Amino acid sequence: PEPVYDFTGASADDPEAGRRDYAALQKLLRKKSAWESPTTVYAGRFREPGPTYRLFRGDPMAPREQVAPGTVTALGSLQLDAAASEQQRRVALADWIASPQNPLTARVIVNRIWQFHFGRGLVATPSDFGVAGMPPTHPDLLDWLANQLMQNNWSLKHIHRLILMSSTYRQSSRPSPASLEI
């Protein structure tokens, strides 16, 4: 590539050339400082969240009726007062996500740990546990591991240990002719 600035023609005998060179260098430095100017990001936090509205086709510029904070009804019940503070909303959501009545979170975590160790999860579609996703190959094992996670205070170390100490994990990973046909 061509150099940004070439000093080979600079000479102490030609002061005008030195001034031109200095001016060109100053111009380059101004360009550089324009590239390096920091982007300022502003963030605000309000004491109380504003009202939540149902949006027409998801468009934030087309709000419809006001709704109370909660979850999609199909996922379960999370009832909150519309005047609940941000902290109350966050705590309620965290409690709902980690609730024993909501085993989906534990199932997803356990499936991703299994996928990490074996290359494929018990559910082949780890990002889709819904009706569009694949069913688990071993649903009882998935449920048992999810229960183990919840009963052991959500200890990921415990789940890793269970998987790594299992006879399934200790099986040989050498390819066999039978497994290559699958």
Coordinates of C-alpha atoms in Angstrom, one line a residue:
P1 CA 0.0 0.0 0.0
E2 CA 1.0 3.6 -0.6
P3 CA 2.3 5.4 2.5
V4 CA 0.1 8.0 4.1
Y5 CA 2.9 10.5 4.1
D6 CA 6.3 10.4 2.4
F7 CA 9.2 12.2 4.1
T8 CA 11.8 11.3 1.5
G9 CA 11.7 14.7 -0.1
A10 CA 12.1 16.7 3.1
S11 CA 15.2 18.9 3.3
A12 CA 16.6 21.5 5.7
D13 CA 17.6 23.6 2.7
D14 CA 14.0 24.3 1.6
P15 CA 12.0 25.9 4.5
E16 CA 8.9 26.2 2.3
A17 CA 8.9 22.5 1.7
G18 CA 9.2 22.0 5.5
R19 CA 6.1 24.3 6.0
R20 CA 4.1 22.3 3.5
D21 CA 5.2 19.1 5.1
Y22 CA 4.2 20.4 8.6
A23 CA 0.8 21.6 7.2
A24 CA 0.2 18.2 5.7
L25 CA 1.2 16.5 8.9
Q26 CA -1.2 18.7 10.9
K27 CA -4.0 17.9 8.5
L28 CA -3.4 14.2 9.0
L29 CA -3.4 14.6 12.8
R30 CA -6.7 16.4 12.6
K31 CA -8.2 13.5 10.6
K32 CA -6.8 11.0 13.1
S33 CA -8.3 12.9 16.0
A34 CA -11.7 12.9 14.2
W35 CA -11.4 9.1 13.9
E36 CA -10.6 8.7 17.6
S37 CA -13.2 11.0 19.0
P38 CA -15.1 9.1 21.7
T39 CA -18.7 8.4 21.2
T40 CA -20.7 9.6 24.1
V41 CA -23.5 7.3 25.3
Y42 CA -26.1 8.6 27.7
A43 CA -28.2 6.2 29.9
G44 CA -30.9 7.1 32.2
R45 CA -32.7 5.3 35.0
F46 CA -36.1 6.3 36.1
R47 CA -37.4 5.6 39.6
E48 CA -40.6 4.1 38.4
P49 CA -41.2 2.4 35.1
G50 CA -43.8 4.1 32.9
P51 CA -47.0 2.4 31.8
T52 CA -46.9 -0.6 29.5
Y53 CA -49.1 -0.7 26.4
R54 CA -50.2 -3.5 24.1
L55 CA -48.7 -2.5 20.7
F56 CA -50.5 -2.8 17.4
R57 CA -48.4 -5.3 15.4
G58 CA -45.5 -4.6 17.7
D59 CA -45.1 -1.0 16.6
P60 CA -44.1 1.2 19.5
M61 CA -45.6 4.2 17.7
A62 CA -49.0 2.5 17.7
P63 CA -49.9 1.8 21.4
R64 CA -53.2 0.4 22.3
E65 CA -54.7 -0.3 25.7
Q66 CA -52.6 -0.2 28.9
V67 CA -51.6 -3.6 30.3
A68 CA -50.3 -4.7 33.7
P69 CA -46.7 -6.1 33.8
G70 CA -46.6 -9.9 33.4
T71 CA -45.8 -12.8 31.1
V72 CA -47.4 -14.3 28.1
T73 CA -50.4 -16.3 29.5
A74 CA -49.2 -19.5 27.8
L75 CA -46.0 -19.4 29.8
G76 CA -47.6 -19.2 33.2
S77 CA -48.8 -16.6 35.6
L78 CA -46.8 -13.7 36.8
Q79 CA -49.1 -11.2 38.4
L80 CA -47.8 -7.8 39.3
D81 CA -49.5 -4.6 40.2
A82 CA -49.2 -1.9 37.5
A83 CA -47.6 0.4 40.0
A84 CA -44.9 -2.0 41.0
S85 CA -41.4 -0.5 41.1
E86 CA -38.6 -1.6 38.8
Q87 CA -37.0 -3.6 41.6
Q88 CA -40.2 -5.4 42.4
R89 CA -40.7 -6.3 38.8
R90 CA -37.1 -7.6 38.4
V91 CA -37.4 -9.7 41.6
A92 CA -40.8 -11.1 40.5
L93 CA -39.4 -12.0 37.1
A94 CA -36.3 -13.7 38.6
D95 CA -38.5 -15.7 41.1
W96 CA -40.8 -16.7 38.3
I97 CA -37.9 -17.8 36.0
A98 CA -36.3 -19.9 38.8
S99 CA -39.6 -21.3 40.2
P100 CA -40.1 -25.1 40.5
Q101 CA -43.4 -24.5 38.8
N102 CA -41.5 -23.3 35.7
P103 CA -39.1 -26.2 34.9
L104 CA -38.4 -24.8 31.4
T105 CA -35.5 -22.7 32.6
A106 CA -33.8 -25.7 34.3
R107 CA -34.5 -27.9 31.3
V108 CA -32.9 -25.4 28.9
I109 CA -29.8 -25.0 31.1
V110 CA -29.3 -28.8 31.5
N111 CA -29.8 -29.4 27.8
R112 CA -27.1 -26.8 26.9
I113 CA -24.7 -28.4 29.5
W114 CA -25.4 -31.8 27.9
Q115 CA -24.8 -30.3 24.5
F116 CA -21.5 -28.8 25.6
H117 CA -20.2 -32.2 26.7
F118 CA -21.6 -34.4 24.0
G119 CA -21.9 -32.1 21.0
R120 CA -25.6 -32.5 20.8
G121 CA -28.3 -31.8 23.3
L122 CA -31.0 -34.1 24.6
V123 CA -33.2 -31.7 22.6
A124 CA -31.7 -31.3 19.2
T125 CA -33.0 -27.7 18.9
P126 CA -31.6 -26.0 22.0
S127 CA -33.0 -22.6 21.0
D128 CA -36.5 -23.9 20.5
F129 CA -38.2 -26.1 23.2
G130 CA -41.6 -25.2 21.8
V131 CA -43.9 -27.1 19.4
A132 CA -41.7 -26.1 16.4
G133 CA -38.7 -27.7 18.0
M134 CA -37.6 -31.3 18.2
P135 CA -38.8 -33.5 21.1
P136 CA -36.2 -34.7 23.6
T137 CA -34.5 -38.0 22.8
H138 CA -34.6 -38.9 26.5
P139 CA -37.3 -36.8 28.2
D140 CA -37.1 -38.6 31.6
L141 CA -33.3 -38.0 31.7
L142 CA -33.9 -34.3 30.8
D143 CA -36.5 -33.9 33.6
W144 CA -34.4 -35.8 36.1
L145 CA -31.3 -33.5 35.4
A146 CA -33.5 -30.4 35.6
N147 CA -34.9 -31.6 39.0
Q148 CA -31.3 -32.2 40.2
L149 CA -30.4 -28.7 39.1
M150 CA -33.3 -27.1 41.1
Q151 CA -32.9 -29.4 44.1
N152 CA -29.2 -28.6 44.4
N153 CA -29.6 -24.8 44.5
W154 CA -29.1 -24.4 40.8
S155 CA -25.5 -25.6 41.1
L156 CA -24.0 -26.0 37.6
K157 CA -21.0 -27.7 39.1
H158 CA -23.3 -30.5 40.4
I159 CA -24.8 -31.0 36.9
H160 CA -21.4 -31.1 35.3
R161 CA -20.2 -33.6 37.9
L162 CA -23.3 -35.8 37.3
I163 CA -22.8 -35.9 33.6
L164 CA -19.0 -36.4 33.7
M165 CA -19.2 -39.2 36.2
S166 CA -22.0 -41.0 34.3
S167 CA -21.4 -44.2 32.4
T168 CA -22.7 -42.5 29.3
Y169 CA -19.9 -40.0 29.4
R170 CA -17.3 -42.7 30.1
Q171 CA -18.2 -44.6 26.9
S172 CA -15.6 -44.7 24.2
S173 CA -15.7 -41.9 21.7
R174 CA -13.9 -44.0 19.0
P175 CA -16.1 -44.3 15.9
S176 CA -17.4 -47.8 15.3
P177 CA -18.7 -49.1 11.9
A178 CA -22.2 -49.3 13.4
S179 CA -22.3 -45.7 14.6
L180 CA -20.8 -44.4 11.3
E181 CA -23.9 -45.8 9.5
I182 CA -26.3 -43.8 11.5

